[in-house]
mmCIF file of C-alpha atoms in Angstrom:
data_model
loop_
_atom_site.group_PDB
_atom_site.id
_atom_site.type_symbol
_atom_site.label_atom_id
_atom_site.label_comp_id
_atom_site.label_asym_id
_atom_site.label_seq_id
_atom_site.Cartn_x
_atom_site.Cartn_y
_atom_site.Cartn_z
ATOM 1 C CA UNK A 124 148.337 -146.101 -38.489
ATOM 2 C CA UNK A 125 146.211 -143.597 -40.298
ATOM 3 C CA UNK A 126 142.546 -144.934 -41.204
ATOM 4 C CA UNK A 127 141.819 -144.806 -44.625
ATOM 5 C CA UNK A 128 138.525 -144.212 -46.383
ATOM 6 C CA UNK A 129 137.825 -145.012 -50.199
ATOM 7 C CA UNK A 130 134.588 -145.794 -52.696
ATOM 8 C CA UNK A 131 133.904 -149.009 -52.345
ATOM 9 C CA UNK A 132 133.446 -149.775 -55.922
ATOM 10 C CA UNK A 133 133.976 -147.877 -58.990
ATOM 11 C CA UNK A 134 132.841 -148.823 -62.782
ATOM 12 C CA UNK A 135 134.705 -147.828 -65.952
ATOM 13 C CA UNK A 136 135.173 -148.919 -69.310
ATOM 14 C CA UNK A 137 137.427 -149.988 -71.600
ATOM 15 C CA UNK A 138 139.866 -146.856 -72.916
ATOM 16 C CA UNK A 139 138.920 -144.264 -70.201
ATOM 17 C CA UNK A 140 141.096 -143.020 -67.283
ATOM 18 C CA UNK A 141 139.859 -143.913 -63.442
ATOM 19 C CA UNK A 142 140.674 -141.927 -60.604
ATOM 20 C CA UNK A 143 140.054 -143.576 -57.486
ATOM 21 C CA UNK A 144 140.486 -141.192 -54.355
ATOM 22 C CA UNK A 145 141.342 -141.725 -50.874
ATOM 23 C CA UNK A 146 140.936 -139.710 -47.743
ATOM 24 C CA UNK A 147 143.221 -139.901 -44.872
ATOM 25 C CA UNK A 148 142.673 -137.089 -42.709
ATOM 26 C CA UNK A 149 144.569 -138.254 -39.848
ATOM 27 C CA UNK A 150 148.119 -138.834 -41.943
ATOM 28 C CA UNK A 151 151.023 -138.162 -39.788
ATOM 29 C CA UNK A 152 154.149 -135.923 -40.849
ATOM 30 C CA UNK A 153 156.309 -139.477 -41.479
ATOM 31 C CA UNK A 154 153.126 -141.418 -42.881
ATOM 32 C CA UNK A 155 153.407 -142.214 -46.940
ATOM 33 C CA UNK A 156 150.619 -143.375 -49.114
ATOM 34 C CA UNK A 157 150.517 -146.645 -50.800
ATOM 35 C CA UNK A 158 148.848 -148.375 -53.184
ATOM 36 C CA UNK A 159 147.994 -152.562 -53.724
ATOM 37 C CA UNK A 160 146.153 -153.881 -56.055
ATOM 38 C CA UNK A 161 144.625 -157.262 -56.107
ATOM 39 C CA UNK A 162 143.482 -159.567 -58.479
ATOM 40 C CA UNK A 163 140.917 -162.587 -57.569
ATOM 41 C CA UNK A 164 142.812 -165.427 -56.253
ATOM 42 C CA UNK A 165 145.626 -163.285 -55.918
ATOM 43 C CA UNK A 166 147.636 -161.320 -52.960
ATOM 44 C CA UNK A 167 147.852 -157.893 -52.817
ATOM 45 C CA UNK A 168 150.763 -156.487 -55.480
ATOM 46 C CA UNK A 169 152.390 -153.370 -54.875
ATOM 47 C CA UNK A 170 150.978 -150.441 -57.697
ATOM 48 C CA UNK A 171 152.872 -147.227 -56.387
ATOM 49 C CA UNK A 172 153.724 -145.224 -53.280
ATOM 50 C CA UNK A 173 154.606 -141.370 -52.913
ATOM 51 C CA UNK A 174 154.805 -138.696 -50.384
ATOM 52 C CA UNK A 175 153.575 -135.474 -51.972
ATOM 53 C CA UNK A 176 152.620 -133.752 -55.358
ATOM 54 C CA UNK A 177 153.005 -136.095 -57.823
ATOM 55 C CA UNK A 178 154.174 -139.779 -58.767
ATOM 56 C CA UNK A 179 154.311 -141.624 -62.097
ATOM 57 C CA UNK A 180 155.159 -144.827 -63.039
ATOM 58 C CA UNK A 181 154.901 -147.712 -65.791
ATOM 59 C CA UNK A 182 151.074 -148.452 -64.230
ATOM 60 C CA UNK A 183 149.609 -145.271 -62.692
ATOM 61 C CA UNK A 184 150.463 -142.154 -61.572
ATOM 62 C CA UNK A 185 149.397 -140.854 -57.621
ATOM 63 C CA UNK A 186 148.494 -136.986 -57.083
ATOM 64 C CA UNK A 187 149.004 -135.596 -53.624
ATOM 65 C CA UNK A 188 147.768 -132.126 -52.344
ATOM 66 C CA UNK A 189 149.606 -130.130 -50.315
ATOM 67 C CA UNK A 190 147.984 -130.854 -47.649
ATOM 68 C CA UNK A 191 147.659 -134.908 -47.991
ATOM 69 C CA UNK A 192 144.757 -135.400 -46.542
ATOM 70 C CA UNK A 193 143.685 -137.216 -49.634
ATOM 71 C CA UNK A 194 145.370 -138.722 -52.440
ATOM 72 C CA UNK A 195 144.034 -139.700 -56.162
ATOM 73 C CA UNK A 196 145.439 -142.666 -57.941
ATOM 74 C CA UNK A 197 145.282 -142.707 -61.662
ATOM 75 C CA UNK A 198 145.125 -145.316 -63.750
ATOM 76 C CA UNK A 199 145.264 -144.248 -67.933
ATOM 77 C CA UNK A 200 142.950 -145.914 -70.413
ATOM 78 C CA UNK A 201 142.363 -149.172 -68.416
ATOM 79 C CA UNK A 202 141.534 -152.418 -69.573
ATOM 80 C CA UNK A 203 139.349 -155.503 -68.651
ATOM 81 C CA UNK A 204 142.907 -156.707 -66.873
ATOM 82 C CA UNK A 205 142.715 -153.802 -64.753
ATOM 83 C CA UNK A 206 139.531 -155.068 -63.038
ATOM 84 C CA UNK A 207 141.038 -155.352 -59.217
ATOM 85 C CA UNK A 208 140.520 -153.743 -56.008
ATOM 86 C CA UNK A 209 142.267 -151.697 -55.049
ATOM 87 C CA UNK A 210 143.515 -150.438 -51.707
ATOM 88 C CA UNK A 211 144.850 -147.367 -50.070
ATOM 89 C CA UNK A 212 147.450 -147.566 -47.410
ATOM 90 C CA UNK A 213 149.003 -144.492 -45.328
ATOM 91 C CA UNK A 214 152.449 -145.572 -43.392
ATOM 92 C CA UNK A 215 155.457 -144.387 -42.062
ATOM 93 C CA UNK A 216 159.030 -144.906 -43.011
ATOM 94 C CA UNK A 217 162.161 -145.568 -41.694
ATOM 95 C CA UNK A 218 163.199 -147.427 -38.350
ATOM 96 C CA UNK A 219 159.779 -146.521 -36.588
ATOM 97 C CA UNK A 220 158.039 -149.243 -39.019
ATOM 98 C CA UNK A 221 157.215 -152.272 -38.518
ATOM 99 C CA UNK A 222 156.271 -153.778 -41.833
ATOM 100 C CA UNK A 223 152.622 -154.595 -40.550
ATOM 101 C CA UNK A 224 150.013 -153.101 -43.498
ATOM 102 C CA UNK A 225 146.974 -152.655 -42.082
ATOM 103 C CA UNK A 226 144.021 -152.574 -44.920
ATOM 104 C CA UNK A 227 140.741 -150.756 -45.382
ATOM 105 C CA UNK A 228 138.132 -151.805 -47.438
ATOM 106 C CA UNK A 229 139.540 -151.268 -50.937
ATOM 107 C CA UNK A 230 137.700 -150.181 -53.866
ATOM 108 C CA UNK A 231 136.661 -152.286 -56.163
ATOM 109 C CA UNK A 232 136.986 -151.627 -59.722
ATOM 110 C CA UNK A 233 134.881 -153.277 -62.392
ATOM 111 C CA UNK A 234 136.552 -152.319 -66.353
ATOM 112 C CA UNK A 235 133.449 -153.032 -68.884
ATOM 113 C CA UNK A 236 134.101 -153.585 -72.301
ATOM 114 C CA UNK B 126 161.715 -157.560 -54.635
ATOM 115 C CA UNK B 127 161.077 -161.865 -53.569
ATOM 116 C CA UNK B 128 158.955 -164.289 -54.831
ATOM 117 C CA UNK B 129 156.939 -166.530 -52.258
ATOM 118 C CA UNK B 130 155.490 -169.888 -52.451
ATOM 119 C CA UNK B 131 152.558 -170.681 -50.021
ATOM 120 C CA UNK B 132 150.930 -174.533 -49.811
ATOM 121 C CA UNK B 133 149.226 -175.790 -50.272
ATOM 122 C CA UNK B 134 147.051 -173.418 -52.433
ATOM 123 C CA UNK B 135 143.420 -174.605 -51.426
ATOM 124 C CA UNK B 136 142.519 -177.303 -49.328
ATOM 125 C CA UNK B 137 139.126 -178.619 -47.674
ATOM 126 C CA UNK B 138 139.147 -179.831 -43.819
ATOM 127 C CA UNK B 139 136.636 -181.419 -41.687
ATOM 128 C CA UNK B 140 135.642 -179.540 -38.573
ATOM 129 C CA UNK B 141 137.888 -180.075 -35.593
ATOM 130 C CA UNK B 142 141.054 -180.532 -37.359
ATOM 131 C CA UNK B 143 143.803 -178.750 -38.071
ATOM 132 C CA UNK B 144 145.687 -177.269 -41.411
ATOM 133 C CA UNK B 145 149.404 -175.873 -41.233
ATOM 134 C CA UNK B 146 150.247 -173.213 -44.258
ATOM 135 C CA UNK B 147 153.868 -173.193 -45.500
ATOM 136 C CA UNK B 148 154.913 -170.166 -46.623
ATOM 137 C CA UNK B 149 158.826 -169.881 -48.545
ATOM 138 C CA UNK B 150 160.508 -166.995 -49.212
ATOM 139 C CA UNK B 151 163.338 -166.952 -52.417
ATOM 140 C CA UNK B 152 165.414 -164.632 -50.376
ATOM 141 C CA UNK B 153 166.453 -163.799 -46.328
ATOM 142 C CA UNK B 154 163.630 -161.191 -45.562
ATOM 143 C CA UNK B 155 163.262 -159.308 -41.722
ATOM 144 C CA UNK B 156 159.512 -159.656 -41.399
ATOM 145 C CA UNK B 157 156.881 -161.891 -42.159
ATOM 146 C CA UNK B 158 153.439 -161.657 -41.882
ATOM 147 C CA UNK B 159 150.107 -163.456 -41.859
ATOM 148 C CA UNK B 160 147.097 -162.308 -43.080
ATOM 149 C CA UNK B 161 143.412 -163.535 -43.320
ATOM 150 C CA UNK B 162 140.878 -162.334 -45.718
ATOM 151 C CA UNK B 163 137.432 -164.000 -45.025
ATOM 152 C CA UNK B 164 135.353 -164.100 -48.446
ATOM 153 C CA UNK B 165 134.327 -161.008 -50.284
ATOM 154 C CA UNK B 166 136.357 -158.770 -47.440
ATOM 155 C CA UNK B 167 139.894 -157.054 -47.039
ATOM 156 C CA UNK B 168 142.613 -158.556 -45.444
ATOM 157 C CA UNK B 169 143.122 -158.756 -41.731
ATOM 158 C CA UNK B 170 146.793 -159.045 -39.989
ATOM 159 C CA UNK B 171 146.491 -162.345 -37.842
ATOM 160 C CA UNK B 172 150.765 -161.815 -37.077
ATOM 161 C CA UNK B 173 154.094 -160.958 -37.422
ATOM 162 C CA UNK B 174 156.312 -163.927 -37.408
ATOM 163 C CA UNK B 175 159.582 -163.057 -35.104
ATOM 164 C CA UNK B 176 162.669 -165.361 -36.765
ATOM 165 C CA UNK B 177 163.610 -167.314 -33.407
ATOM 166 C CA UNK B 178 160.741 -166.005 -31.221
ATOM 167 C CA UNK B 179 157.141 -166.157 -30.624
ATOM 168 C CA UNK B 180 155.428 -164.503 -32.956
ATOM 169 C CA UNK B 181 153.362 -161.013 -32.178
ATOM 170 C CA UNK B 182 149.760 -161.630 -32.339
ATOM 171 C CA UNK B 183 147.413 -159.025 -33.305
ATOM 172 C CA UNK B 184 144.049 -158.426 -31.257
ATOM 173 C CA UNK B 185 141.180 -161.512 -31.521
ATOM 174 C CA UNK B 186 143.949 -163.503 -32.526
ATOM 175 C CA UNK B 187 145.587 -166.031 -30.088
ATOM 176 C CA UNK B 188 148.271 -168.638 -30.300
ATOM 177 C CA UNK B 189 146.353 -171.165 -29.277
ATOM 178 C CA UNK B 190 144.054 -171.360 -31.962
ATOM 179 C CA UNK B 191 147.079 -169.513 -34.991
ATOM 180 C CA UNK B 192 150.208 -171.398 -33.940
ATOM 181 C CA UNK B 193 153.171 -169.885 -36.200
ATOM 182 C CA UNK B 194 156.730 -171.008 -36.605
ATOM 183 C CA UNK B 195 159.677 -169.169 -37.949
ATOM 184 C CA UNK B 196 162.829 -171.260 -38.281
ATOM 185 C CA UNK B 197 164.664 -168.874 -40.256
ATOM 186 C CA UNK B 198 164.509 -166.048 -41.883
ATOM 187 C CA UNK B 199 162.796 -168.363 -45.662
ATOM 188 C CA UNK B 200 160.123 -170.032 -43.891
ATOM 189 C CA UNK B 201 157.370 -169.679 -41.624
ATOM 190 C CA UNK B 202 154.277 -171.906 -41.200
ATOM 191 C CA UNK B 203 150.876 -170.725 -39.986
ATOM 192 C CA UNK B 204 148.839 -173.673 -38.275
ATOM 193 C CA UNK B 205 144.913 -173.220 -38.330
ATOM 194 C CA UNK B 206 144.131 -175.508 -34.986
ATOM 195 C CA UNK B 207 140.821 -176.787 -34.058
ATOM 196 C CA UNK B 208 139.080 -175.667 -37.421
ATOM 197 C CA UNK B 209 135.326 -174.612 -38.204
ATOM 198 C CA UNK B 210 133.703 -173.101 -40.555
ATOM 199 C CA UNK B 211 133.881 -169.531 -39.877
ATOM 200 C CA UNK B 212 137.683 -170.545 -40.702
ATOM 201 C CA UNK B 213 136.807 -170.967 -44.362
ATOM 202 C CA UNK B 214 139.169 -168.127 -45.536
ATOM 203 C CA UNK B 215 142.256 -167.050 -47.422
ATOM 204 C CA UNK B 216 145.255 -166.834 -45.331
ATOM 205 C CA UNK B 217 148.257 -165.160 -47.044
ATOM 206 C CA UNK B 218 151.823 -164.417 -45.874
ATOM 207 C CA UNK B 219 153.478 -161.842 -46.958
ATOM 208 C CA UNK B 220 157.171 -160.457 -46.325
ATOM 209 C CA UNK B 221 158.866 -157.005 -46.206
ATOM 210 C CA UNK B 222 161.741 -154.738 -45.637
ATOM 211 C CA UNK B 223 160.605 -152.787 -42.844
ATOM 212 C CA UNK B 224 160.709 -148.754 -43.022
ATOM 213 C CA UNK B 225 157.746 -148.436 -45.381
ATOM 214 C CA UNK B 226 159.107 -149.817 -47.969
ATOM 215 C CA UNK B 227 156.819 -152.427 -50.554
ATOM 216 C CA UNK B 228 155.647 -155.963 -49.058
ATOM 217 C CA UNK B 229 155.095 -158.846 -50.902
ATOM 218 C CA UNK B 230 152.333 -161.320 -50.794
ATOM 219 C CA UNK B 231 152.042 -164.952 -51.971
ATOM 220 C CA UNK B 232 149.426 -166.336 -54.181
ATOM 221 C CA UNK B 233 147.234 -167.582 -50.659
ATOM 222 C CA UNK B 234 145.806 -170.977 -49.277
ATOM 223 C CA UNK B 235 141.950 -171.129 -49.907
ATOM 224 C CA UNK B 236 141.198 -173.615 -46.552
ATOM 225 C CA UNK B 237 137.165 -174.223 -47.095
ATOM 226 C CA UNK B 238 135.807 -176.160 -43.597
ATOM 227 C CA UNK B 239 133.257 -178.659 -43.999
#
């Protein structure tokens, strides 16, 4: 599994978009990128996952060069909720996977008011 | 997606004993893990729970001291054996779908060893 490297914290405030990147030089042809979040006392929770250029959802969106050796996630105007950490994940898909996430350190985001 | 319901939440032990985690699943999933997080860190895989086999143990990890059971394919229990405090973690389980798709976690037994 590709090794992951992130900040290991980030501070924001209230109203103001983060972008927390990740660098995974070693990703594989197969590999995706994935995103948990996590909330004290909490487990990890799924945010969004994507293979190249460009994925949006209801929470954040994920921007992927064309080369995807790094990836951005994006989280608009962010709240004191979206205080977390946040980890990167690269994976494969299909048969070849096992299901086992293996975790770097995470960023961790403090929101200020 | 499935919802998962570890106990007990948080418990305290005395050294030398031992703590078994229950961890149910509202659906049939394929895999189930185990994970540690040891405070203020990331989570660590401890194992994959095989339905109707011994489960896969990643490395530092041994049976021995991480017994897990897997009945069926709702339930698995993770036994913390001979306990001390460098135990004193959160251990969550967490199930998926296999092929990359998203895993789920539950909410995660606090065990604190006296």
């Amino acid at each position: 599994l590709a090794k992951t490297t992130q900040p290991i914290s980030m501070d924001s405030y209230e109203g103001q978009e983060v972008n927390i990147t990740c660098s995974h030089n070693n990703i594989a042809t197969n590999d995706y990128i994935t995103w948990y979040q996590q909330f004290p006392s909490q487990g990890p929770r799924f945010i969004i996952q994507g293979y190249k250029t460009k994925v949006t959802n209801e929470v954040a969106s994920l921007f992927i060069p064309a080369d995807r050796k790094s990836s951005t996630l994006s989280l608009p105007r962010v709240s004191l909720s979206d205080t977390a950490v946040y980890y990167c994940l690269v994976g494969s898909h299909g048969s070849g996977n096992t299901g086992k996430l293996i975790f770097g350190q995470g960023t961790t985001l403090q929101v200020k008011p | 997606s499935a919802v998962i319901s570890q106990k007990p939440s948080r418990d305290i032990c005395q050294r030398g004993t031992s703590l078994t985690i229950q961890c149910q699943v509202d659906s049939q999933v394929t895999m189930m893990f185990w994970y540690r997080q040891q405070p203020g860190q990331s989570l660590t895989l401890i194992a994959t729970a095989n339905q109707g086999s011994e489960a896969t143990y990643e490395s530092g990890f041994v049976i021995d001291k991480f017994p897990i059971s897997r009945p069926n394919l709702t339930f698995s229990t993770l036994t913390v054996s001979n306990m001390s405090p460098e135990d004193s973690s959160i251990y969550l389980c967490s199930v998926g779908y296999g092929g990359g798709t998203e895993a789920f976690f539950g909410q995660g037994t606090r065990l604190t060893v006296v």
